[in-house]
Coordinates of N, CA and C in Angstrom, one line a residue:
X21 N 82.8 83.6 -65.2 CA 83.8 83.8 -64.2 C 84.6 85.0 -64.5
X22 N 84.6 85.8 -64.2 CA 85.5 86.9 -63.8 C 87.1 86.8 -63.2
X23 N 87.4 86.1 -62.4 CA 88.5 85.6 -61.6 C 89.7 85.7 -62.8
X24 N 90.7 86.1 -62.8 CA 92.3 85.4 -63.5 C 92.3 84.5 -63.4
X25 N 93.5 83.7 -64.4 CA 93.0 82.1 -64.8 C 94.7 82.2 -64.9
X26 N 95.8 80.5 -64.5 CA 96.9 80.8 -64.4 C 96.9 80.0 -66.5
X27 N 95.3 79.5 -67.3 CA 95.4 78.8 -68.3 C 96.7 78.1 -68.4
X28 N 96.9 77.3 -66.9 CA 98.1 75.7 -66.8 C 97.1 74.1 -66.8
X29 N 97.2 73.3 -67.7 CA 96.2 72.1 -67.6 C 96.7 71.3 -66.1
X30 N 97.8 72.1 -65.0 CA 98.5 71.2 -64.2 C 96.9 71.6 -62.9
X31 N 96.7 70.0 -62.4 CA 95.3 70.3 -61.7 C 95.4 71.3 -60.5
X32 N 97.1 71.3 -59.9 CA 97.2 72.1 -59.0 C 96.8 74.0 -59.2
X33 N 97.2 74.3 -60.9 CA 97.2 75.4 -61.1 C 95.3 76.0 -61.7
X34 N 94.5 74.7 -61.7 CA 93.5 74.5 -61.7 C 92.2 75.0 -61.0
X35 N 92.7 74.6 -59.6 CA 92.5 74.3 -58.0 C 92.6 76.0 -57.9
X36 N 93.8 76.5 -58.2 CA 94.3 78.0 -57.8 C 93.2 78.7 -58.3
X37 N 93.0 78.2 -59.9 CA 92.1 79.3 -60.9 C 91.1 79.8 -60.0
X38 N 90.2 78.4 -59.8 CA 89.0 78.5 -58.4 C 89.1 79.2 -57.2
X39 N 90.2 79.0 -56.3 CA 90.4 79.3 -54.9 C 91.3 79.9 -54.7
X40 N 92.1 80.4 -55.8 CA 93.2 81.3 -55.5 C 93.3 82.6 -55.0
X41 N 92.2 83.2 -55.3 CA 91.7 84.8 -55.1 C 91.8 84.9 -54.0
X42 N 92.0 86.1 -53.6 CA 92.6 86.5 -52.4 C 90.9 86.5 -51.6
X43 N 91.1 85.9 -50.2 CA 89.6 85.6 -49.7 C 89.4 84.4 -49.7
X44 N 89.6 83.5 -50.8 CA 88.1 82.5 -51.4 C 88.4 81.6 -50.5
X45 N 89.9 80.8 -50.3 CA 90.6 79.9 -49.6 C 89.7 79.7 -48.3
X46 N 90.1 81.2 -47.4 CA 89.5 81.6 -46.4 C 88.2 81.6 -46.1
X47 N 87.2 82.0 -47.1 CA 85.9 81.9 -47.0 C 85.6 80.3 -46.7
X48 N 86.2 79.2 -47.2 CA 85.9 78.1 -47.6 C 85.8 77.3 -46.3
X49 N 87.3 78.2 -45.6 CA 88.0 77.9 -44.1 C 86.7 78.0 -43.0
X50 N 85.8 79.0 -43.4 CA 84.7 79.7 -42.5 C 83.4 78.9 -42.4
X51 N 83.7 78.2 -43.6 CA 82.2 77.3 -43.9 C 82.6 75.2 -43.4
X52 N 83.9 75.4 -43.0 CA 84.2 73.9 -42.8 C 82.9 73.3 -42.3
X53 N 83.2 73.9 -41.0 CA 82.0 73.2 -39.8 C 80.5 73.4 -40.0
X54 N 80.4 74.3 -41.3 CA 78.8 73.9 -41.1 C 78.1 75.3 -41.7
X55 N 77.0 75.5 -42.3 CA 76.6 77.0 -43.0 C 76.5 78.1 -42.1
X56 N 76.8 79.2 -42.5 CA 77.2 80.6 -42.0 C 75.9 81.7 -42.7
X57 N 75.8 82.2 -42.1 CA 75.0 83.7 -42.5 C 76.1 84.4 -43.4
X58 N 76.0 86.0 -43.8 CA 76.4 86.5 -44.5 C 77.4 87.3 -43.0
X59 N 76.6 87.9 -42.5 CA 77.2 88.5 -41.5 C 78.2 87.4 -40.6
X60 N 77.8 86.4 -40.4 CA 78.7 85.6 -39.4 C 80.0 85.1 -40.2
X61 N 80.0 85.2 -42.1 CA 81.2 85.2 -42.3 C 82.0 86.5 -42.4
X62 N 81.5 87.3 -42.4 CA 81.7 88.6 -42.2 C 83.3 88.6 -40.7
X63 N 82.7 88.5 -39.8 CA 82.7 88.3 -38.5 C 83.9 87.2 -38.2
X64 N 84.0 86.2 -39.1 CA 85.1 85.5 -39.1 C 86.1 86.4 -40.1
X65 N 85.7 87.1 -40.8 CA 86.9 87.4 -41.7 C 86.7 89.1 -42.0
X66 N 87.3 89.9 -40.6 CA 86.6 91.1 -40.7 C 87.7 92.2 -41.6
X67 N 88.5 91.4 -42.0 CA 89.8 92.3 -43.0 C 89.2 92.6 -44.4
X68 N 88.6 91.5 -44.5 CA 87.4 91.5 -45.8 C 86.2 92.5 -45.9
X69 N 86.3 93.6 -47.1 CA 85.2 94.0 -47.0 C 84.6 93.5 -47.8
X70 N 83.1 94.0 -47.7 CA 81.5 93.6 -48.2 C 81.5 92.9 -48.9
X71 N 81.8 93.7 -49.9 CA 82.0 93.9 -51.5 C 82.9 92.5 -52.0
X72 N 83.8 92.8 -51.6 CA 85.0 91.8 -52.0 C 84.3 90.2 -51.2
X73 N 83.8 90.6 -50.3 CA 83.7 88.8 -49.8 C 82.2 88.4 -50.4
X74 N 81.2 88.9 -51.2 CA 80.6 89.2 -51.8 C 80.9 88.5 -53.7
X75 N 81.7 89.3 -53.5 CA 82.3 88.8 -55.3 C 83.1 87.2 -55.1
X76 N 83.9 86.9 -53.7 CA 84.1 85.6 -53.6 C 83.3 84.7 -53.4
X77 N 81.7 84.7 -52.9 CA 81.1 83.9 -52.5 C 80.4 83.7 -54.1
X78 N 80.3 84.8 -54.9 CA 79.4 84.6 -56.0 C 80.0 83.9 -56.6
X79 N 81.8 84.0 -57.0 CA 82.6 83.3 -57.9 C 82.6 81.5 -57.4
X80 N 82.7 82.0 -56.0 CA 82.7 80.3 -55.3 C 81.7 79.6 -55.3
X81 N 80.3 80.4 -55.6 CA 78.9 79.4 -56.0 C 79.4 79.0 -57.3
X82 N 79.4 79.8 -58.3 CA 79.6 79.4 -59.7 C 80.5 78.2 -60.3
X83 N 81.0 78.2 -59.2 CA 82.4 77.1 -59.1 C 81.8 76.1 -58.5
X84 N 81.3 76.1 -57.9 CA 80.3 74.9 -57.9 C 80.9 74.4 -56.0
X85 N 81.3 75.2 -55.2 CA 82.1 75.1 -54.3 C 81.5 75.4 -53.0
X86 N 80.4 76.5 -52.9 CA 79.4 76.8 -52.1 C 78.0 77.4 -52.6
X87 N 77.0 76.8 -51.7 CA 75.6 77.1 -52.3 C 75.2 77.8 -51.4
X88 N 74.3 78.5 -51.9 CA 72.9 79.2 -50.8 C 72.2 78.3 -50.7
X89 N 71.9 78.3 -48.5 CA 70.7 77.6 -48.6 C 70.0 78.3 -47.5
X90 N 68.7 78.0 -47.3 CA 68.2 78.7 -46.1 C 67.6 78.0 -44.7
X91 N 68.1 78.5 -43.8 CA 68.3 78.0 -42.1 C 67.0 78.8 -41.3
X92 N 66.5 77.5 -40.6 CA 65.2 77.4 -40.1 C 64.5 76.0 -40.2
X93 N 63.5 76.3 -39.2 CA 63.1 76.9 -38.3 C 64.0 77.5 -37.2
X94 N 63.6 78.2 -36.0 CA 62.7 79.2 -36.0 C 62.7 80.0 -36.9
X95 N 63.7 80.5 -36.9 CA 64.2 81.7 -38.1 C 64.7 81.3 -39.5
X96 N 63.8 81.8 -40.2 CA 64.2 81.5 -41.4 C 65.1 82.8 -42.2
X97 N 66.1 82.2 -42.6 CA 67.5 83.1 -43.1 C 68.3 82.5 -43.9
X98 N 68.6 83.1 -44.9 CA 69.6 82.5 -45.9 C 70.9 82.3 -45.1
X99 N 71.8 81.8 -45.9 CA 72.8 81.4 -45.2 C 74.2 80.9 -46.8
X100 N 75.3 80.5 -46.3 CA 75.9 79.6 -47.6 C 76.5 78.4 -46.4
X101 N 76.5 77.3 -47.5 CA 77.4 76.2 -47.2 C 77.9 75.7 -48.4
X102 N 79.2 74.6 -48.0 CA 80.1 74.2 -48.3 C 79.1 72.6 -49.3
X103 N 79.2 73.1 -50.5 CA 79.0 71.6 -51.3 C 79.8 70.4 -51.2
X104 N 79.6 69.3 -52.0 CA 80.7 68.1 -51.7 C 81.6 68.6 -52.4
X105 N 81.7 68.8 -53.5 CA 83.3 69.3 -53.7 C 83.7 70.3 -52.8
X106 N 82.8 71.5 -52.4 CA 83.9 72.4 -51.5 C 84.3 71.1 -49.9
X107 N 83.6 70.8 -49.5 CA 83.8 70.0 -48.3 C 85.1 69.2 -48.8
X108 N 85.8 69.0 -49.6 CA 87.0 68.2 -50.3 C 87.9 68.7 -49.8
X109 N 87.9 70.2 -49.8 CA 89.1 71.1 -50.0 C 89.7 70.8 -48.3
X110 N 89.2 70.1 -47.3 CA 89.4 70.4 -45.4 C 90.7 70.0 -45.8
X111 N 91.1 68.7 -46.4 CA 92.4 68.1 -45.9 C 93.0 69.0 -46.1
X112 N 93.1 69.9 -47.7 CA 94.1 70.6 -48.1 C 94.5 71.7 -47.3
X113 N 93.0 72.1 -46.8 CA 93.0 73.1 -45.6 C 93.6 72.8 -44.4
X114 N 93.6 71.6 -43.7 CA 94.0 71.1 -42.4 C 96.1 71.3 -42.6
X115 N 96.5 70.5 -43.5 CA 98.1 71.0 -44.3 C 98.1 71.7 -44.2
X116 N 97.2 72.8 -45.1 CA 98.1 74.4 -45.4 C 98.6 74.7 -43.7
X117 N 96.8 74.6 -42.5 CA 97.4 74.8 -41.1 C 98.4 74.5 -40.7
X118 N 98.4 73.2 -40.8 CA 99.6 72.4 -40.4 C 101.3 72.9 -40.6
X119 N 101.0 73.4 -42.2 CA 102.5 74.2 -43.0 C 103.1 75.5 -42.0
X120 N 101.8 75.9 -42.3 CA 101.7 77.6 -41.8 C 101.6 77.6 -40.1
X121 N 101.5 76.6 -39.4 CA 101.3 76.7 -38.0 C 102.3 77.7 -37.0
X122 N 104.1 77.1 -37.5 CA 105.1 77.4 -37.1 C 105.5 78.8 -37.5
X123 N 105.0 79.3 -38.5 CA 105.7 80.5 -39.1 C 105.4 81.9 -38.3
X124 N 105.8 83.4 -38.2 CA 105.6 83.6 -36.7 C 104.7 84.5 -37.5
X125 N 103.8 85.1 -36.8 CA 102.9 85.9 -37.1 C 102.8 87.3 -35.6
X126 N 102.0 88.5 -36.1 CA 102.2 90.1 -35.2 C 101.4 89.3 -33.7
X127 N 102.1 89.7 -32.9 CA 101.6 89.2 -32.0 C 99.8 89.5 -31.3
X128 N 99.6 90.7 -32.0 CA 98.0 91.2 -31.8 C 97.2 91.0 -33.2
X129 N 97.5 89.7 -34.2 CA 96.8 89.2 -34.9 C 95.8 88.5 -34.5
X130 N 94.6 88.3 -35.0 CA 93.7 87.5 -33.8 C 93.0 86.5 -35.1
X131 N 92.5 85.2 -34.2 CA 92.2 84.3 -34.8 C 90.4 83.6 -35.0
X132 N 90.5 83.6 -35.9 CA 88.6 83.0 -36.1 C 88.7 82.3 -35.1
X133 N 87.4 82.1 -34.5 CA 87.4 81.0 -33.9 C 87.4 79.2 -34.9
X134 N 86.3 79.3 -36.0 CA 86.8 78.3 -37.1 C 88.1 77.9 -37.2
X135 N 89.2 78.8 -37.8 CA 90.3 78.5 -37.8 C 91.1 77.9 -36.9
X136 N 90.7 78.2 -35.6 CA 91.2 77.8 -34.3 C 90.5 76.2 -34.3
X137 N 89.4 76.1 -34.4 CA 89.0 74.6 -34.8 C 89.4 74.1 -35.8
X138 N 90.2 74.5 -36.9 CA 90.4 73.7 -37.4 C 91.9 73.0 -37.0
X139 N 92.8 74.5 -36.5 CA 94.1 74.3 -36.0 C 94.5 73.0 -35.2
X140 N 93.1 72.7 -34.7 CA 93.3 71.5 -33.1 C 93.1 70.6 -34.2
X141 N 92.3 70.3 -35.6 CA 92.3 68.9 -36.4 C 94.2 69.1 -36.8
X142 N 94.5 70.1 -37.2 CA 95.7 70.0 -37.9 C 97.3 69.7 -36.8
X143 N 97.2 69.9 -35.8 CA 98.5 69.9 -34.6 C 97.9 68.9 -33.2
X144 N 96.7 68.1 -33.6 CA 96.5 66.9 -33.0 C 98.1 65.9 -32.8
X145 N 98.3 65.5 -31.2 CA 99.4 64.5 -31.2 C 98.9 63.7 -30.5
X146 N 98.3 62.4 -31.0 CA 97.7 62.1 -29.0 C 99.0 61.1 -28.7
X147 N 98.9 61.1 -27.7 CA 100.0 60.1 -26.9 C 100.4 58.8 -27.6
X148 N 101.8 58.2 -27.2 CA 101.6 56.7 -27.3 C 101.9 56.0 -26.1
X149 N 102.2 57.0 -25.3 CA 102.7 56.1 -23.7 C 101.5 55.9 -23.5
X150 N 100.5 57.1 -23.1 CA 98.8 57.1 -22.2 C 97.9 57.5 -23.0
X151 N 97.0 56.6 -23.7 CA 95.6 56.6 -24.4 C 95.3 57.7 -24.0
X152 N 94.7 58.8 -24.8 CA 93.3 59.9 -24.3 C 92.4 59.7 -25.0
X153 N 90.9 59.3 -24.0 CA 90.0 59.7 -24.9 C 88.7 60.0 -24.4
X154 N 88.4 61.1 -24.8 CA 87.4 62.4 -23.8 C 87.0 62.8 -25.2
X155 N 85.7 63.2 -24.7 CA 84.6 64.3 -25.3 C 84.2 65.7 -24.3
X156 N 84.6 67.0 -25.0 CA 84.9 68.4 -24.5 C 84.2 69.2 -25.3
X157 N 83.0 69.6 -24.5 CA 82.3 71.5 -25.2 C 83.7 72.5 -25.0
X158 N 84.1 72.9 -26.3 CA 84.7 74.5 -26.4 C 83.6 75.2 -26.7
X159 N 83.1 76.3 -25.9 CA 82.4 77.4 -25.9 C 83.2 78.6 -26.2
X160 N 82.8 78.8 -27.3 CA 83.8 80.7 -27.6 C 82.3 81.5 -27.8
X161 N 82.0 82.5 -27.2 CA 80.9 83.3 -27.3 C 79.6 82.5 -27.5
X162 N 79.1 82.8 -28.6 CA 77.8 82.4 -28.4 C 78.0 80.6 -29.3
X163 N 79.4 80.5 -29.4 CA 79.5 79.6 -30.3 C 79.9 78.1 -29.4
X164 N 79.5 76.8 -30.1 CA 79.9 76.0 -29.4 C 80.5 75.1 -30.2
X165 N 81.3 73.9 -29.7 CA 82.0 72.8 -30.7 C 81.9 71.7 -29.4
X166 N 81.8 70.8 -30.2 CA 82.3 69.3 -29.3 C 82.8 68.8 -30.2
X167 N 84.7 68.4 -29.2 CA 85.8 67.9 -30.0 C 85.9 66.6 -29.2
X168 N 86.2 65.2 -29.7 CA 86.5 64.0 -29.3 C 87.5 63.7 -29.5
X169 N 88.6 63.4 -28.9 CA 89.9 63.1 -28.7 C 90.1 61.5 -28.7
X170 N 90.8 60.8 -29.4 CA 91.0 58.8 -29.4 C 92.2 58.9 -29.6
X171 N 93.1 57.3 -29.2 CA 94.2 57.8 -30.2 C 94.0 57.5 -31.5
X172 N 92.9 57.4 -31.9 CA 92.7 57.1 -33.7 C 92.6 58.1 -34.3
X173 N 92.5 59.5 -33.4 CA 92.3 60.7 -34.1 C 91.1 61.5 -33.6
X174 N 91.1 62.8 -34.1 CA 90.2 64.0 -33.3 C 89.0 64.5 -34.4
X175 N 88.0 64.5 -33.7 CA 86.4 65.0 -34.6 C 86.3 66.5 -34.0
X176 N 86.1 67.5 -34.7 CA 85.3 68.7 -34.2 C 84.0 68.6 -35.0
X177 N 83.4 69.1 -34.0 CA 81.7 69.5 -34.7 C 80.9 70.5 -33.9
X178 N 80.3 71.5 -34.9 CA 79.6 72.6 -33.9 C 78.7 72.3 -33.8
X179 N 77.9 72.5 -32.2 CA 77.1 72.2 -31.7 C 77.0 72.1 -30.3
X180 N 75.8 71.8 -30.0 CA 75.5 70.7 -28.3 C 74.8 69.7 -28.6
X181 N 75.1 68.6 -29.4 CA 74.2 67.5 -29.3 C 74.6 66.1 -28.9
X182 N 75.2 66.4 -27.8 CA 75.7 65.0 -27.1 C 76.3 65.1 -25.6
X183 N 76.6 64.0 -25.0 CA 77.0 64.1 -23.7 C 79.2 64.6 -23.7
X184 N 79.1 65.3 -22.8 CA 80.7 65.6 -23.1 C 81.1 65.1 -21.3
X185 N 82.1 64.9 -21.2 CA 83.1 64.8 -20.1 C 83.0 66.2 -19.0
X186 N 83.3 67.4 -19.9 CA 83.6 68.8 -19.7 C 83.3 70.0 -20.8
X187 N 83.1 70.8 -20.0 CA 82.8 72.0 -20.9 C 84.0 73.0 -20.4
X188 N 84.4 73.5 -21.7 CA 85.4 74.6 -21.0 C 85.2 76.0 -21.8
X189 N 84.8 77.5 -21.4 CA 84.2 78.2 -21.9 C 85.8 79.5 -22.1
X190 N 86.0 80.2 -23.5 CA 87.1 81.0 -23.1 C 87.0 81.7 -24.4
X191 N 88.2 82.5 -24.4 CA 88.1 83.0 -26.1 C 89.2 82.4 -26.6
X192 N 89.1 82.9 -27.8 CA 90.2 82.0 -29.0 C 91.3 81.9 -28.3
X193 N 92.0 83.4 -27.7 CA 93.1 83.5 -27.1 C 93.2 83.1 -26.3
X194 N 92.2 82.9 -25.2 CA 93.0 82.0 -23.9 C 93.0 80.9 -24.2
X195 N 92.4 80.1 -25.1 CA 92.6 78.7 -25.3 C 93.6 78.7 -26.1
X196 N 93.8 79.3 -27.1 CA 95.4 79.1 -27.7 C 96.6 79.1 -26.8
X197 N 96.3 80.3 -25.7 CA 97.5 80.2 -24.3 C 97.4 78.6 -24.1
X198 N 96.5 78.2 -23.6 CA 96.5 77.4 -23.0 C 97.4 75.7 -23.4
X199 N 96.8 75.6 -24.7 CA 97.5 74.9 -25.4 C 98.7 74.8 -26.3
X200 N 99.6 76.2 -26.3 CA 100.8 76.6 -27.2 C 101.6 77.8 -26.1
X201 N 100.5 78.4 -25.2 CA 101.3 79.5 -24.1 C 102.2 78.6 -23.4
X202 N 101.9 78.1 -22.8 CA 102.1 77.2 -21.6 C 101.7 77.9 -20.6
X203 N 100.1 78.0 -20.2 CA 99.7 78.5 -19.4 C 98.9 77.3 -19.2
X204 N 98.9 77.4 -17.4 CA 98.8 76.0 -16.8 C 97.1 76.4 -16.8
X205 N 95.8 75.1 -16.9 CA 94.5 75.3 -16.7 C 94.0 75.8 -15.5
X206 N 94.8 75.7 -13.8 CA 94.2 76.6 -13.2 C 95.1 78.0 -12.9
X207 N 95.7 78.3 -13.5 CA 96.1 79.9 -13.8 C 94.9 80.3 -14.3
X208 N 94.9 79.9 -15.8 CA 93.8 80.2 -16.4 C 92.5 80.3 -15.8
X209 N 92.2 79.2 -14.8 CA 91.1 79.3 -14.2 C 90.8 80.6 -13.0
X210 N 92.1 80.9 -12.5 CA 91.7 81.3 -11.0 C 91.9 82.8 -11.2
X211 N 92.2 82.7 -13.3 CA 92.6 84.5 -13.3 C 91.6 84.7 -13.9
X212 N 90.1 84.1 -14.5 CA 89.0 84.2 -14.7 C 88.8 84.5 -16.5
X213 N 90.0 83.3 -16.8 CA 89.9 83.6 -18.4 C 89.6 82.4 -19.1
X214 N 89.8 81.3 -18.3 CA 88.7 80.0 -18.9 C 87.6 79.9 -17.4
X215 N 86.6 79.4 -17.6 CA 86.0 78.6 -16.9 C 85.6 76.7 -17.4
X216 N 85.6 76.1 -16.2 CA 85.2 74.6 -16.9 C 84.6 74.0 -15.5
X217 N 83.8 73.3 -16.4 CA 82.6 72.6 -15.8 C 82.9 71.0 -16.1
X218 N 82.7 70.3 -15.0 CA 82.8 68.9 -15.3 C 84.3 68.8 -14.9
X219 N 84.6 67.3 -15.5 CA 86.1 66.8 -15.3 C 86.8 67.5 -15.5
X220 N 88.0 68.2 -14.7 CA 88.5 69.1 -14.6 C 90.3 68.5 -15.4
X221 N 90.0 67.3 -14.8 CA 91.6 66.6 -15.2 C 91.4 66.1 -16.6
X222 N 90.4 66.0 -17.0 CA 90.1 65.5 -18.8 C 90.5 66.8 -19.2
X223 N 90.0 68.0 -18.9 CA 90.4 69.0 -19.2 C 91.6 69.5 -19.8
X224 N 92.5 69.4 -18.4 CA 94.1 69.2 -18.5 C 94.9 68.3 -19.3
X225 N 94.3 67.4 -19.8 CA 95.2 66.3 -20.4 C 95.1 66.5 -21.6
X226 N 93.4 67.4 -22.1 CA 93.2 67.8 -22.9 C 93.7 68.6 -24.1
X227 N 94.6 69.7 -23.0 CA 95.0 71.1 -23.7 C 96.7 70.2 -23.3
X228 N 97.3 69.0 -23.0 CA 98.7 68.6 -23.5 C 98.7 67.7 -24.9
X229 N 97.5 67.8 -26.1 CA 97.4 67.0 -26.9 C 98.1 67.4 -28.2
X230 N 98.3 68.8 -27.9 CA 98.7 69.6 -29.3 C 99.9 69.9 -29.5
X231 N 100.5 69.7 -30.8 CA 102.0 70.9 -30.9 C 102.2 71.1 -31.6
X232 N 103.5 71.7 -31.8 CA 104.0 72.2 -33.6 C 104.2 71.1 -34.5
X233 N 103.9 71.6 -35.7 CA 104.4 70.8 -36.9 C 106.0 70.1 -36.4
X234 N 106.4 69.4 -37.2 CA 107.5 68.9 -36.9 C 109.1 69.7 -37.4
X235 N 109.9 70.1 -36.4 CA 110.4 71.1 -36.9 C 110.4 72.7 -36.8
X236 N 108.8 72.9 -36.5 CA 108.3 74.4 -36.7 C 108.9 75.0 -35.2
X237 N 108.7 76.2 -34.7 CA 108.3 76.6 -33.4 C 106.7 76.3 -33.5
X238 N 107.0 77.3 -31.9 CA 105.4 77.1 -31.1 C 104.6 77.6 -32.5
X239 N 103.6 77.2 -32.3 CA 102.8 77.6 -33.6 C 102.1 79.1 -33.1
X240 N 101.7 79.8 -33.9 CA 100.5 81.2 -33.9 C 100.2 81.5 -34.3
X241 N 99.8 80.9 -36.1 CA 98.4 81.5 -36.4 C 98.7 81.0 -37.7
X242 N 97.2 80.8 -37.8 CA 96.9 79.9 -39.4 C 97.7 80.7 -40.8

């Protein structure tokens, strides 16, 4: 290991030794939902060069935190994912969101789409007056997720492999309007920056599930 070491036996300063490095946290953030190519973490985390996200993925295999594995059929291509210990780190990750939701950030900072999935596990409120519970495709580019809303709590998972209520297709940003702007879903709709297919009203009830930490302002960025 290469990395600085804070050498404190305290497990939290431990934790840091591993994931403290500027990047690694982040990388880990990019691998929640499921293994990534080199390029597609790239792509989540474009502040990062080569080199440096490179030296974090090697430190963070060694660490025992993410592996190479390779993806296919059709295409066979290496890729990394998240081992069981790194898969440990979400809750810590979903808090830090949760911490950091409120605090204000440049307003043309832009957000992974990952991160943005993870934001909706971490600023989940469902109701107590009116039960919600819907299954919704978020489409961001070529990417998909289906998130299930109960009041027992919210699942994301990337993919299409099940039946959803609605699909609603947009980028990170209009969906963050949508749910923290207060931009109503047919603004959004009729100014051609979401589209949605299916239940239109599961939709809507959908994007009133979220808010700030307690305390914080509107939230804007992990």
């Amino acid at each position: 290991m290469t990395q600085r070491t804070y050498q404190d036996a305290c497990g939290a300063a431990r934790t840091m030794d591993i994931v403290g490095e500027r990047w690694a946290l982040l990388v880990v953030r990019e691998l929640v939902f499921g293994p990534k190519r080199f390029g597609d973490l790239r792509a989540g985390l474009p502040k990062a060069s080569q080199n440096v996200l490179s030296q974090r993925l090697r430190e963070l295999e060694q660490s025992g935190i993410v592996r190479r594995v390779q993806l296919g059929p059709p295409a066979s291509v290496h890729a990394y994912e998240l081992t069981e210990r790194g898969r440990q780190l979400e809750p810590t990750l979903i808090e830090l969101s949760r911490w950091g939701a409120g605090l204000p950030a440049e307003p043309d900072v832009e957000m992974s789409t990952d991160a943005f999935m993870l934001l909706l596990k971490a600023l989940y409120r469902p109701p107590t007056d009116a039960p919600v519970t819907a299954r919704l495709r978020l489409q961001v580019g070529a990417d998909a997720f289906e998130v299930g809303v109960s009041p027992s709590g919210i699942s994301v998972v990337r993919g299409r492999s099940g039946q959803v209520d609605v699909t609603v297709t947009g980028t990170v940003r209009a969906l963050r309007d949508l749910m923290f702007g207060g931009t109503p879903l047919r603004s959004a709709v009729s100014t051609g920056k979401i589209e949605v297919h299916g239940d239109s009203t599961a939709a809507e009830r959908f994007f009133l599930l979220f808010g700030a930490a307690p305390g914080a302002a509107r939230p804007q960025e992990i």
